[in-house]
Short mmCIF file of C-alpha atoms in Angstrom, two decimals:
data_model
loop_
_atom_site.label_atom_id
_atom_site.label_comp_id
_atom_site.label_asym_id
_atom_site.label_seq_id
_atom_site.Cartn_x
_atom_site.Cartn_y
_atom_site.Cartn_z
CA UNK Y 1 -7.11 26.13 -7.27
CA UNK Y 2 -4.77 24.96 -4.55
CA UNK Y 3 -1.74 25.61 -6.78
CA UNK Y 4 1.14 27.23 -4.85
CA UNK Y 5 -1.21 28.80 -2.30
CA UNK Y 6 0.32 26.92 0.62
CA UNK Y 7 3.82 25.92 1.62
CA UNK Y 8 5.53 23.45 3.90
CA UNK Y 9 7.67 25.62 6.16
CA UNK Y 10 8.75 23.15 8.82
CA UNK Y 11 9.81 19.52 9.02
CA UNK Y 12 10.60 17.60 12.18
CA UNK Y 13 11.83 14.08 12.71
CA UNK Y 14 12.70 11.90 15.69
CA UNK Y 15 15.50 9.37 15.56
CA UNK Y 16 14.70 6.27 13.51
CA UNK Y 17 15.41 2.81 14.90
CA UNK Y 18 14.18 -0.75 15.09
CA UNK Y 19 13.17 0.04 18.65
CA UNK Y 20 12.74 3.39 20.40
CA UNK Y 21 11.86 3.66 24.08
CA UNK Y 22 9.42 6.56 23.85
CA UNK Y 23 5.72 6.02 23.20
CA UNK Y 24 3.99 6.86 19.91
CA UNK Y 25 2.40 9.78 21.76
CA UNK Y 26 5.74 11.06 22.97
CA UNK Y 27 7.38 10.59 19.58
CA UNK Y 28 4.53 12.49 17.89
CA UNK Y 29 4.98 15.42 20.28
CA UNK Y 30 8.74 15.49 19.71
CA UNK Y 31 8.40 15.46 15.91
CA UNK Y 32 5.71 18.17 15.88
CA UNK Y 33 7.73 20.40 18.23
CA UNK Y 34 10.81 19.94 16.02
CA UNK Y 35 8.79 20.87 12.92
CA UNK Y 36 7.40 24.00 14.62
CA UNK Y 37 10.92 24.97 15.76
CA UNK Y 38 12.14 24.50 12.18
CA UNK Y 39 9.37 26.84 11.02
CA UNK Y 40 9.90 29.29 13.89
CA UNK Y 41 6.24 29.07 14.83
CA UNK Y 42 4.95 28.80 18.42
CA UNK Y 43 2.68 25.83 19.26
CA UNK Y 44 -0.04 28.24 20.37
CA UNK Y 45 -0.35 29.43 16.74
CA UNK Y 46 -1.37 26.00 15.36
CA UNK Y 47 -5.05 25.77 14.47
CA UNK Y 48 -5.24 22.89 11.96
CA UNK Y 49 -4.24 19.26 12.43
CA UNK Y 50 -4.08 16.28 10.12
CA UNK Y 51 -3.07 12.67 10.64
CA UNK Y 52 -3.77 9.09 9.52
CA UNK Y 53 -6.82 7.07 10.63
CA UNK Y 54 -4.22 4.53 11.78
CA UNK Y 55 -2.64 7.07 14.16
CA UNK Y 56 -3.13 5.81 17.72
CA UNK Y 57 -2.99 9.13 19.57
CA UNK Y 58 -6.11 11.28 19.08
CA UNK Y 59 -5.74 14.91 18.02
CA UNK Y 60 -6.92 16.32 21.37
CA UNK Y 61 -4.15 14.51 23.24
CA UNK Y 62 -1.62 15.96 20.82
CA UNK Y 63 -3.13 19.46 21.03
CA UNK Y 64 -3.18 19.58 24.82
CA UNK Y 65 0.30 18.08 25.10
CA UNK Y 66 1.88 20.65 22.82
CA UNK Y 67 -0.22 23.49 24.16
CA UNK Y 68 -2.13 24.41 21.03
CA UNK Y 69 -4.71 27.18 21.39
CA UNK Y 70 -8.06 27.23 19.62
CA UNK Y 71 -7.96 24.60 16.85
CA UNK Y 72 -10.29 25.09 13.87
CA UNK Y 73 -9.68 22.11 11.60
CA UNK Y 74 -8.74 18.48 12.21
CA UNK Y 75 -8.99 15.59 9.81
CA UNK Y 76 -7.76 12.05 9.32
CA UNK Y 77 -6.96 10.45 6.01
CA UNK Y 78 -8.03 6.86 5.48
CA UNK Y 79 -5.72 3.87 5.68
CA UNK Y 80 -1.94 3.63 6.09
CA UNK Y 81 0.43 3.69 3.16
CA UNK Y 82 -1.94 5.59 0.91
CA UNK Y 83 -2.59 8.42 3.34
CA UNK Y 84 0.48 10.65 3.72
CA UNK Y 85 -0.13 12.96 0.75
CA UNK Y 86 -3.84 13.12 1.60
CA UNK Y 87 -3.02 14.27 5.12
CA UNK Y 88 -0.90 17.12 3.74
CA UNK Y 89 -3.33 17.95 0.94
CA UNK Y 90 -6.39 18.12 3.17
CA UNK Y 91 -4.72 20.41 5.69
CA UNK Y 92 -3.39 22.53 2.81
CA UNK Y 93 -6.94 22.88 1.47
CA UNK Y 94 -8.16 24.02 4.90
CA UNK Y 95 -5.33 26.54 5.24
CA UNK Y 96 -5.62 27.81 1.65
CA UNK Y 97 -9.36 28.35 2.02
CA UNK Y 98 -8.96 30.32 5.23
CA UNK Y 99 -10.70 27.87 7.53
CA UNK Y 100 -7.45 27.77 9.47
CA UNK Y 101 -4.03 29.45 9.38
CA UNK Y 102 -1.29 27.14 10.62
CA UNK Y 103 -1.50 23.39 10.07
CA UNK Y 104 0.53 20.50 11.41
CA UNK Y 105 0.52 16.97 10.06
CA UNK Y 106 2.27 13.98 11.59
CA UNK Y 107 2.77 10.24 11.64
CA UNK Y 108 4.14 8.44 14.68
CA UNK Y 109 4.60 4.75 14.62
CA UNK Y 110 6.24 1.94 16.55
CA UNK Y 111 6.29 -1.03 14.29
CA UNK Y 112 9.65 -2.56 15.17
CA UNK Y 113 8.02 -4.93 17.66
CA UNK Y 114 6.94 -8.02 15.64
CA UNK Y 115 3.76 -8.19 17.74
CA UNK Y 116 2.72 -4.82 16.27
CA UNK Y 117 2.47 -6.16 12.73
CA UNK Y 118 -1.11 -5.96 11.64
CA UNK Y 119 -1.29 -9.50 10.29
CA UNK Y 120 -0.16 -10.83 13.66
CA UNK Y 121 -3.35 -9.39 15.13
CA UNK Y 122 -5.72 -11.18 12.74
CA UNK Y 123 -8.76 -12.43 14.65
CA UNK Y 124 -10.40 -15.89 14.62
CA UNK Y 125 -13.17 -14.55 12.38
CA UNK Y 126 -12.65 -12.04 9.58
CA UNK Y 127 -15.65 -9.80 8.95
CA UNK Y 128 -14.42 -7.25 6.39
CA UNK Y 129 -13.22 -7.60 2.78
CA UNK Y 130 -10.17 -9.50 3.98
CA UNK Y 131 -12.43 -12.52 4.53
CA UNK Y 132 -11.87 -13.20 0.80
CA UNK Y 133 -8.08 -13.38 1.03
CA UNK Y 134 -6.56 -13.73 4.52
CA UNK Y 135 -8.47 -16.88 5.39
CA UNK Y 136 -7.40 -18.34 2.02
CA UNK Y 137 -3.71 -17.77 2.84
CA UNK Y 138 -2.88 -14.27 1.57
CA UNK Y 139 -2.25 -13.28 5.16
CA UNK Y 140 0.19 -10.37 4.98
CA UNK Y 141 0.59 -7.30 2.77
CA UNK Y 142 3.61 -8.96 1.13
CA UNK Y 143 1.41 -11.88 0.04
CA UNK Y 144 -1.11 -9.46 -1.45
CA UNK Y 145 1.60 -7.66 -3.45
CA UNK Y 146 3.25 -10.94 -4.48
CA UNK Y 147 0.10 -11.62 -6.52
CA UNK Y 148 0.37 -8.49 -8.64
CA UNK Y 149 4.19 -8.64 -8.72
CA UNK Y 150 4.24 -12.14 -10.21
CA UNK Y 151 1.70 -11.18 -12.86
CA UNK Y 152 3.56 -7.96 -13.68
CA UNK Y 153 6.88 -9.80 -13.97
CA UNK Y 154 5.21 -12.44 -16.16
CA UNK Y 155 3.43 -10.01 -18.48
CA UNK Y 156 6.45 -7.75 -18.99
CA UNK Y 157 9.27 -10.35 -18.69
CA UNK Y 158 10.82 -8.67 -15.65
CA UNK Y 159 13.52 -10.71 -13.92
CA UNK Y 160 14.45 -10.74 -10.23
CA UNK Y 161 17.81 -9.28 -11.24
CA UNK Y 162 15.99 -6.28 -12.70
CA UNK Y 163 13.67 -5.88 -9.71
CA UNK Y 164 16.75 -5.99 -7.45
CA UNK Y 165 17.78 -2.60 -8.84
CA UNK Y 166 15.17 -0.93 -6.60
CA UNK Y 167 16.50 -2.41 -3.37
CA UNK Y 168 20.15 -1.98 -4.38
CA UNK Y 169 19.78 1.67 -5.41
CA UNK Y 170 17.92 2.59 -2.23
CA UNK Y 171 20.47 0.79 -0.08
CA UNK Y 172 23.23 2.76 -1.78
CA UNK Y 173 21.37 6.00 -0.99
CA UNK Y 174 21.05 4.92 2.65
CA UNK Y 175 24.82 4.60 2.93
CA UNK Y 176 25.08 8.43 2.72
CA UNK Y 177 22.18 9.11 5.11
CA UNK Y 178 23.32 9.17 8.76
CA UNK Y 179 19.71 8.63 9.91
CA UNK Y 180 19.05 5.59 7.70
CA UNK Y 181 18.57 2.41 9.70
CA UNK Y 182 20.46 0.41 7.02
CA UNK Y 183 23.27 2.96 6.50
CA UNK Y 184 25.98 0.48 7.49
CA UNK Y 185 24.55 -2.51 5.63
CA UNK Y 186 25.78 -2.41 2.03
CA UNK Y 187 23.98 -4.77 -0.34
CA UNK Y 188 25.22 -6.44 -3.52
CA UNK Y 189 23.20 -8.24 -6.17
CA UNK Y 190 24.32 -11.58 -4.78
CA UNK Y 191 22.95 -10.65 -1.34
CA UNK Y 192 19.60 -9.92 -2.95
CA UNK Y 193 19.51 -13.04 -5.11
CA UNK Y 194 20.33 -15.33 -2.20
CA UNK Y 195 18.02 -13.66 0.36
CA UNK Y 196 15.22 -15.80 1.72
CA UNK Y 197 11.83 -15.58 0.09
CA UNK Y 198 9.06 -13.98 2.16
CA UNK Y 199 6.33 -14.49 -0.40
CA UNK Y 200 7.67 -15.82 -3.70
CA UNK Y 201 8.44 -13.93 -5.96
CA UNK Y 202 9.27 -11.31 -3.28
CA UNK Y 203 12.32 -11.79 -1.05
CA UNK Y 204 13.34 -10.17 2.24
CA UNK Y 205 14.89 -7.13 0.53
CA UNK Y 206 11.73 -6.37 -1.45
CA UNK Y 207 10.07 -5.58 1.90
CA UNK Y 208 10.18 -2.31 3.79
CA UNK Y 209 11.77 -2.06 7.23
CA UNK Y 210 9.83 -2.58 10.43
CA UNK Y 211 10.80 0.44 12.48
CA UNK Y 212 9.96 3.15 15.02
CA UNK Y 213 9.88 6.91 14.62
CA UNK Y 214 7.79 10.01 13.96
CA UNK Y 215 7.77 12.81 11.40
CA UNK Y 216 5.78 16.06 11.31
CA UNK Y 217 5.39 19.04 9.01
CA UNK Y 218 4.02 22.57 9.24
CA UNK Y 219 1.84 24.12 6.51
CA UNK Y 220 0.95 27.82 6.10
CA UNK Y 221 -0.47 30.06 3.37
CA UNK Y 222 2.07 31.27 0.81
CA UNK Y 223 1.46 34.91 1.73
CA UNK Y 224 2.24 34.13 5.37
CA UNK Y 225 5.68 32.69 4.61
CA UNK Y 226 8.51 34.64 6.21
CA UNK Y 227 11.23 34.27 3.59
CA UNK Y 228 13.80 35.79 5.93
CA UNK Y 229 13.48 32.94 8.43
CA UNK Y 230 11.71 30.08 6.63
CA UNK Y 231 12.62 27.82 3.70
CA UNK Y 232 9.26 27.25 2.02
CA UNK Y 233 8.45 24.36 -0.28
CA UNK Y 234 5.23 25.09 -2.16
CA UNK Y 235 2.39 22.61 -2.58
CA UNK Y 236 1.90 22.91 -6.31
CA UNK Y 237 -0.62 20.12 -7.03
CA UNK Y 238 -2.51 17.54 -5.03
CA UNK Y 239 -4.92 14.71 -5.70
CA UNK Y 240 -6.17 11.60 -4.06
CA UNK Y 241 -7.21 8.57 -6.09
CA UNK Y 242 -9.63 5.66 -5.82
CA UNK Y 243 -10.07 3.73 -9.06
CA UNK Y 244 -13.26 1.95 -10.22
CA UNK Y 245 -13.83 -1.33 -8.33
CA UNK Y 246 -10.76 -0.68 -6.16
CA UNK Y 247 -10.34 -2.88 -3.09
CA UNK Y 248 -7.86 -2.04 -0.33
CA UNK Y 249 -4.59 -3.99 -0.81
CA UNK Y 250 -6.29 -6.91 -2.57
CA UNK Y 251 -7.02 -4.68 -5.56
CA UNK Y 252 -7.89 -7.60 -7.83
CA UNK Y 253 -11.40 -6.86 -9.01
CA UNK Y 254 -11.12 -4.07 -11.55
CA UNK Y 255 -10.95 -4.67 -15.29
CA UNK Y 256 -7.15 -4.75 -15.08
CA UNK Y 257 -5.68 -5.41 -11.61
CA UNK Y 258 -2.36 -3.93 -12.78
CA UNK Y 259 -4.05 -0.58 -13.38
CA UNK Y 260 -4.19 0.74 -9.81
CA UNK Y 261 -5.55 3.83 -8.10
CA UNK Y 262 -2.20 5.48 -8.92
CA UNK Y 263 -3.48 5.98 -12.48
CA UNK Y 264 -6.52 7.81 -11.11
CA UNK Y 265 -4.36 10.01 -8.89
CA UNK Y 266 -1.82 10.71 -11.62
CA UNK Y 267 -4.34 11.92 -14.21
CA UNK Y 268 -5.93 14.40 -11.82
CA UNK Y 269 -2.59 15.51 -10.40
CA UNK Y 270 -1.05 16.33 -13.79
CA UNK Y 271 -4.30 18.04 -14.86
CA UNK Y 272 -3.74 20.62 -12.13
CA UNK Y 273 0.01 20.94 -12.45
CA UNK Y 274 2.14 23.33 -14.50
CA UNK Y 275 5.01 20.97 -13.74
CA UNK Y 276 4.60 17.74 -15.71
CA UNK Y 277 6.32 14.36 -15.37
CA UNK Y 278 9.12 15.31 -17.76
CA UNK Y 279 9.86 18.40 -15.60
CA UNK Y 280 10.16 16.55 -12.27
CA UNK Y 281 13.69 16.66 -10.83
CA UNK Y 282 13.33 14.08 -8.06
CA UNK Y 283 10.64 11.57 -7.08
CA UNK Y 284 9.73 9.87 -3.85
CA UNK Y 285 7.64 6.77 -4.66
CA UNK Y 286 5.92 4.88 -1.87
CA UNK Y 287 7.89 1.69 -1.45
CA UNK Y 288 6.48 -0.64 1.18
CA UNK Y 289 7.40 -3.27 -1.44
CA UNK Y 290 9.90 -2.76 -4.23
CA UNK Y 291 7.54 -3.51 -7.18
CA UNK Y 292 5.53 -0.42 -6.19
CA UNK Y 293 8.39 1.75 -7.43
CA UNK Y 294 8.07 0.19 -10.89
CA UNK Y 295 4.29 0.58 -10.81
CA UNK Y 296 4.58 4.30 -9.92
CA UNK Y 297 7.16 5.02 -12.64
CA UNK Y 298 4.59 3.83 -15.17
CA UNK Y 299 1.39 5.16 -13.58
CA UNK Y 300 2.80 8.69 -13.23
CA UNK Y 301 4.03 8.68 -16.81
CA UNK Y 302 7.81 8.49 -16.51
CA UNK Y 303 7.81 5.53 -18.87
CA UNK Y 304 5.36 3.31 -20.74
CA UNK Y 305 3.65 0.27 -19.28
CA UNK Y 306 6.08 -2.56 -18.73
CA UNK Y 307 9.09 -0.31 -19.32
CA UNK Y 308 9.98 0.57 -15.72
CA UNK Y 309 12.53 -2.22 -15.31
CA UNK Y 310 14.40 -0.93 -18.36
CA UNK Y 311 14.05 2.63 -17.04
CA UNK Y 312 15.85 1.83 -13.78
CA UNK Y 313 18.45 -0.47 -15.36
CA UNK Y 314 21.96 0.98 -15.28
CA UNK Y 315 21.21 3.59 -12.67
CA UNK Y 316 18.05 5.34 -13.92
CA UNK Y 317 16.85 6.00 -10.36
CA UNK Y 318 20.28 6.90 -8.94
CA UNK Y 319 21.27 10.44 -8.02
CA UNK Y 320 22.74 11.07 -11.47
CA UNK Y 321 20.10 9.02 -13.30
CA UNK Y 322 17.18 10.09 -15.45
CA UNK Y 323 14.94 10.37 -12.36
CA UNK Y 324 16.49 10.07 -8.89
CA UNK Y 325 14.01 8.11 -6.75
CA UNK Y 326 13.76 7.58 -2.98
CA UNK Y 327 16.98 9.42 -2.34
CA UNK Y 328 17.01 8.99 1.46
CA UNK Y 329 16.94 5.21 1.15
CA UNK Y 330 13.15 5.22 1.43
CA UNK Y 331 11.03 2.70 3.29
CA UNK Y 332 13.31 -0.13 2.20
CA UNK Y 333 16.50 1.27 3.74
CA UNK Y 334 15.90 4.50 5.72
CA UNK Y 335 12.78 3.99 7.84
CA UNK Y 336 9.20 2.80 7.35
CA UNK Y 337 6.84 5.55 8.51
CA UNK Y 338 3.99 5.12 6.06
CA UNK Y 339 5.75 7.36 3.57
CA UNK Y 340 6.12 10.46 5.73
CA UNK Y 341 9.89 10.06 5.38
CA UNK Y 342 9.46 10.34 1.61
CA UNK Y 343 7.72 13.69 2.11
CA UNK Y 344 10.39 15.08 4.43
CA UNK Y 345 13.08 13.93 1.99
CA UNK Y 346 11.29 15.74 -0.85
CA UNK Y 347 11.28 18.92 1.25
CA UNK Y 348 15.02 18.57 1.98
CA UNK Y 349 15.75 18.03 -1.72
CA UNK Y 350 13.90 21.23 -2.61
CA UNK Y 351 15.70 23.12 0.18
CA UNK Y 352 19.00 21.85 -1.18
CA UNK Y 353 19.89 20.12 2.08
CA UNK Y 354 19.51 16.41 1.28
CA UNK Y 355 22.27 13.90 2.00
CA UNK Y 356 22.03 12.68 -1.58
CA UNK Y 357 21.30 16.09 -3.06
CA UNK Y 358 20.06 16.16 -6.64
CA UNK Y 359 21.88 19.13 -8.18
CA UNK Y 360 19.55 22.05 -8.72
CA UNK Y 361 16.36 20.18 -7.77
CA UNK Y 362 13.37 22.53 -8.13
CA UNK Y 363 10.42 20.12 -8.33
CA UNK Y 364 9.48 16.86 -6.65
CA UNK Y 365 6.77 14.26 -6.98
CA UNK Y 366 5.70 12.36 -3.87
CA UNK Y 367 3.33 9.40 -4.15
CA UNK Y 368 1.66 7.02 -1.72
CA UNK Y 369 0.76 3.33 -1.71
CA UNK Y 370 -0.03 1.99 -5.18
CA UNK Y 371 -2.35 -0.74 -3.90
CA UNK Y 372 -4.62 1.26 -1.60
CA UNK Y 373 -6.73 4.38 -2.06
CA UNK Y 374 -3.89 6.85 -2.38
CA UNK Y 375 -2.72 10.35 -3.20
CA UNK Y 376 0.21 12.34 -4.50
CA UNK Y 377 1.75 15.79 -4.36
CA UNK Y 378 3.81 17.90 -6.70
CA UNK Y 379 6.09 20.12 -4.62
CA UNK Y 380 7.99 23.15 -5.89
CA UNK Y 381 11.07 24.79 -4.43
CA UNK Y 382 11.26 28.49 -3.70
CA UNK N 1 -1.45 -14.50 17.62
CA UNK N 2 -4.27 -16.90 16.93
CA UNK N 3 -3.40 -20.59 16.66
CA UNK N 4 -5.90 -21.54 13.94
CA UNK N 5 -6.39 -20.41 10.38
CA UNK N 6 -8.60 -17.30 10.51
CA UNK N 7 -12.09 -18.03 9.20
CA UNK N 8 -14.52 -15.82 7.32
CA UNK N 9 -17.67 -14.71 9.14
CA UNK N 10 -20.43 -16.57 7.30
CA UNK N 11 -23.48 -14.96 8.91
CA UNK N 12 -23.33 -11.56 7.20
CA UNK N 13 -26.55 -11.15 5.15
CA UNK N 14 -24.47 -9.72 2.28
CA UNK N 15 -22.63 -12.98 1.62
CA UNK N 16 -24.24 -15.71 3.76
CA UNK N 17 -25.69 -17.31 0.59
CA UNK N 18 -22.18 -17.66 -0.85
CA UNK N 19 -21.07 -19.67 2.19
CA UNK N 20 -24.32 -21.67 2.26
CA UNK N 21 -23.47 -22.60 -1.33
CA UNK N 22 -19.93 -23.73 -0.59
CA UNK N 23 -21.27 -25.92 2.24
CA UNK N 24 -23.29 -27.88 -0.30
CA UNK N 25 -20.54 -28.00 -2.90
CA UNK N 26 -21.74 -25.13 -5.06
CA UNK N 27 -19.92 -21.97 -6.13
CA UNK N 28 -22.59 -19.27 -6.28
CA UNK N 29 -21.99 -15.79 -7.66
CA UNK N 30 -24.19 -12.83 -6.77
CA UNK N 31 -26.06 -11.61 -9.85
CA UNK N 32 -28.12 -8.47 -10.39
CA UNK N 33 -31.84 -9.13 -10.64
CA UNK N 34 -32.29 -6.15 -12.95
CA UNK N 35 -29.34 -6.26 -15.37
CA UNK N 36 -27.99 -9.80 -14.80
CA UNK N 37 -24.42 -8.62 -14.19
CA UNK N 38 -22.49 -10.93 -11.90
CA UNK N 39 -20.36 -9.36 -9.16
CA UNK N 40 -17.73 -10.46 -6.68
CA UNK N 41 -17.06 -9.86 -3.82
CA UNK N 42 -20.73 -9.58 -2.81
CA UNK N 43 -22.17 -6.16 -2.01
CA UNK N 44 -25.63 -4.64 -1.48
CA UNK N 45 -25.88 -2.73 -4.79
CA UNK N 46 -25.16 -3.44 -8.46
CA UNK N 47 -22.36 -1.09 -9.62
CA UNK N 48 -23.82 -1.09 -13.16
CA UNK N 49 -27.50 -0.29 -12.58
CA UNK N 50 -27.68 0.44 -8.83
CA UNK N 51 -30.36 -2.17 -8.24
CA UNK N 52 -30.39 -3.63 -4.74
CA UNK N 53 -32.13 -6.79 -5.86
CA UNK N 54 -29.92 -9.78 -6.55
CA UNK N 55 -29.96 -13.56 -6.83
CA UNK N 56 -27.26 -16.19 -6.61
CA UNK N 57 -26.22 -18.09 -9.68
CA UNK N 58 -24.24 -21.35 -9.56
CA UNK N 59 -21.19 -21.20 -11.83
CA UNK N 60 -19.06 -23.92 -13.42
CA UNK N 61 -16.22 -23.72 -10.93
CA UNK N 62 -13.71 -23.71 -13.78
CA UNK N 63 -11.14 -20.97 -14.21
CA UNK N 64 -7.57 -19.99 -14.91
CA UNK N 65 -4.79 -18.87 -12.58
CA UNK N 66 -4.33 -15.09 -12.95
CA UNK N 67 -1.41 -15.14 -10.53
CA UNK N 68 -0.23 -16.81 -7.34
CA UNK N 69 1.90 -16.30 -4.24
CA UNK N 70 3.96 -18.73 -2.21
CA UNK N 71 4.01 -17.38 1.36
CA UNK N 72 6.78 -18.38 3.74
CA UNK N 73 7.89 -17.47 7.27
CA UNK N 74 7.01 -15.42 9.31
CA UNK N 75 3.35 -16.48 9.30
CA UNK N 76 0.60 -17.34 11.76
CA UNK N 77 1.35 -20.74 13.37
CA UNK N 78 -1.41 -22.51 11.43
CA UNK N 79 -0.01 -21.26 8.11
CA UNK N 80 3.59 -22.04 9.14
CA UNK N 81 2.54 -25.68 9.52
CA UNK N 82 1.15 -25.72 5.97
CA UNK N 83 4.28 -24.50 4.14
CA UNK N 84 4.93 -25.03 1.32
CA UNK N 85 1.55 -23.97 -0.04
CA UNK N 86 0.36 -21.85 -2.92
CA UNK N 87 -2.48 -19.32 -2.96
CA UNK N 88 -3.91 -18.43 -6.37
CA UNK N 89 -6.06 -15.64 -7.74
CA UNK N 90 -8.31 -17.36 -10.27
CA UNK N 91 -10.42 -15.75 -12.98
CA UNK N 92 -13.65 -17.63 -13.55
CA UNK N 93 -14.61 -19.08 -16.92
CA UNK N 94 -17.87 -17.10 -16.83
CA UNK N 95 -16.09 -13.73 -16.81
CA UNK N 96 -12.40 -12.81 -16.52
CA UNK N 97 -13.21 -9.97 -14.10
CA UNK N 98 -14.71 -12.41 -11.58
CA UNK N 99 -11.62 -13.34 -9.59
CA UNK N 100 -11.50 -15.49 -6.45
CA UNK N 101 -8.61 -16.31 -4.16
CA UNK N 102 -8.06 -19.81 -2.86
CA UNK N 103 -5.42 -22.34 -1.86
CA UNK N 104 -4.18 -24.61 -4.67
CA UNK N 105 -4.58 -28.40 -4.42
CA UNK N 106 -2.94 -31.17 -6.45
CA UNK N 107 -6.16 -33.19 -6.59
CA UNK N 108 -9.80 -33.18 -5.55
CA UNK N 109 -9.86 -33.70 -1.79
CA UNK N 110 -6.07 -33.10 -1.68
CA UNK N 111 -4.06 -31.17 0.88
CA UNK N 112 -3.23 -27.46 0.88
CA UNK N 113 0.22 -28.33 2.17
CA UNK N 114 2.82 -29.68 -0.24
CA UNK N 115 2.12 -27.53 -3.32
CA UNK N 116 5.13 -25.58 -4.60
CA UNK N 117 5.72 -22.70 -7.02
CA UNK N 118 7.00 -25.08 -9.70
CA UNK N 119 3.64 -26.91 -9.70
CA UNK N 120 1.63 -23.85 -10.72
CA UNK N 121 1.80 -21.43 -13.64
CA UNK N 122 -0.08 -18.32 -14.70
CA UNK N 123 -2.85 -19.34 -17.09
CA UNK N 124 -3.15 -22.89 -15.69
CA UNK N 125 -6.66 -24.35 -15.80
CA UNK N 126 -8.15 -25.10 -12.39
CA UNK N 127 -11.42 -26.44 -10.98
CA UNK N 128 -13.03 -25.58 -7.67
CA UNK N 129 -13.15 -27.98 -4.75
CA UNK N 130 -14.43 -27.27 -1.24
CA UNK N 131 -12.47 -27.99 1.91
CA UNK N 132 -14.19 -28.11 5.30
CA UNK N 133 -12.42 -25.74 7.70
CA UNK N 134 -15.23 -25.72 10.31
CA UNK N 135 -18.95 -26.48 10.66
CA UNK N 136 -19.87 -23.37 8.73
CA UNK N 137 -16.85 -22.81 6.47
CA UNK N 138 -16.32 -24.87 3.35
CA UNK N 139 -13.43 -23.05 1.65
CA UNK N 140 -13.26 -22.88 -2.12
CA UNK N 141 -9.88 -24.27 -3.24
CA UNK N 142 -8.42 -24.63 -6.72
CA UNK N 143 -7.48 -28.02 -8.11
CA UNK N 144 -4.77 -28.15 -10.78
CA UNK N 145 -5.62 -29.76 -14.12
CA UNK N 146 -8.95 -30.02 -15.90
#
């Protein structure tokens, strides 16, 4: 089993902003170097690499920029929001099995420019599965999630006031995070309720930020951790998930479209984990859109189906709540980097160095996009 | 950004028969030759029995709204011009797991533009209509009411 055999020993982040001057290539190099410095490991020691299929800079450009030596493993995990935990998990598997010794994973992205939004690049003719939705008017990811969100809110009588709790809580977290893009933009319920709709029933504040930045991490075998110089966070359990009849983003064709790939991931994750949902101290739920936080609370077993809105009412996801969630401000209020910021925040929480530190946090759950093929990790502090 | 509404490629052998059907006013669903299970979106193999033989079965075109979205700015220019409009995910009468997405219309031959959230509800009965977007694309749309 993979359980506790590898550890994250370095995290590195660039600045986060609506617009950074450096290229995605340059930002990736800076984040990876920062992560290696944090781990105290020389670039020449790296021999495993993992990134997203949506990463624009190929692994060889990264390797020869940073001065890696002989590299023995490189992989890409499919898609965007669903990939982050898969990237870490796959490199961890390679390192645990002895194929390689020192792994780096990264995501670098410049999305602040409106022209970089994927929907803006839709072509005259659609040839893939999006021919069944984009041409019909579900153009953007927010439109795709508005479909499930409306049905979820209808089936479980969830109001916009209740959904607002996700955006409001994460904005409050961002206020204490000097790196959060929205740190100086407090939000009240009235701001949320009067915000413009982007795809009814989802308003502006139900959407993640469009931003620039890069994040990287370093993974080694547990027996190679130097506890004198490194602060390891152990990879306790990992799974990816692809549910029957799943379709990327427009996941509408299974028996129950509200039962996503997160349910597949969760079952296999908890099967491998000594730490169960009730033991988790802090969670980082992928939040490109606020309803995904509610979906994850239910799929990963923190509450029953349709009960997530009640769970987060009155501060359930706040730092003193039943389960602190997205404590850096997350994709809604810190930065949108396809969930890599959720992973680095989980590591900080388990090191005890987070801006919104959960007292005594020893275990963390990190998930990825509910509506794509996805993955999740259970992380354990030293 | 493109100026027009993006169109589906209609010459892929996997689904060309679907689009040939919509051009002559017929909603056709791919059906397994071996086990008769209908499937959508089209694909080369039956997920129940793994047969690669299929035929296309016309269906009633009646269904119910499973859910809907009301997109607003920022959008592609062609969609900006249409606002307000509603896009629905409809489950077909023949099987609730056959779900198709389409714009909602007030009446047969009506416009996509001008439909609002208050006009549509989850569970509403709808009927298919086909709107010509180009020579090869007749888009299935959903008309409110029986």
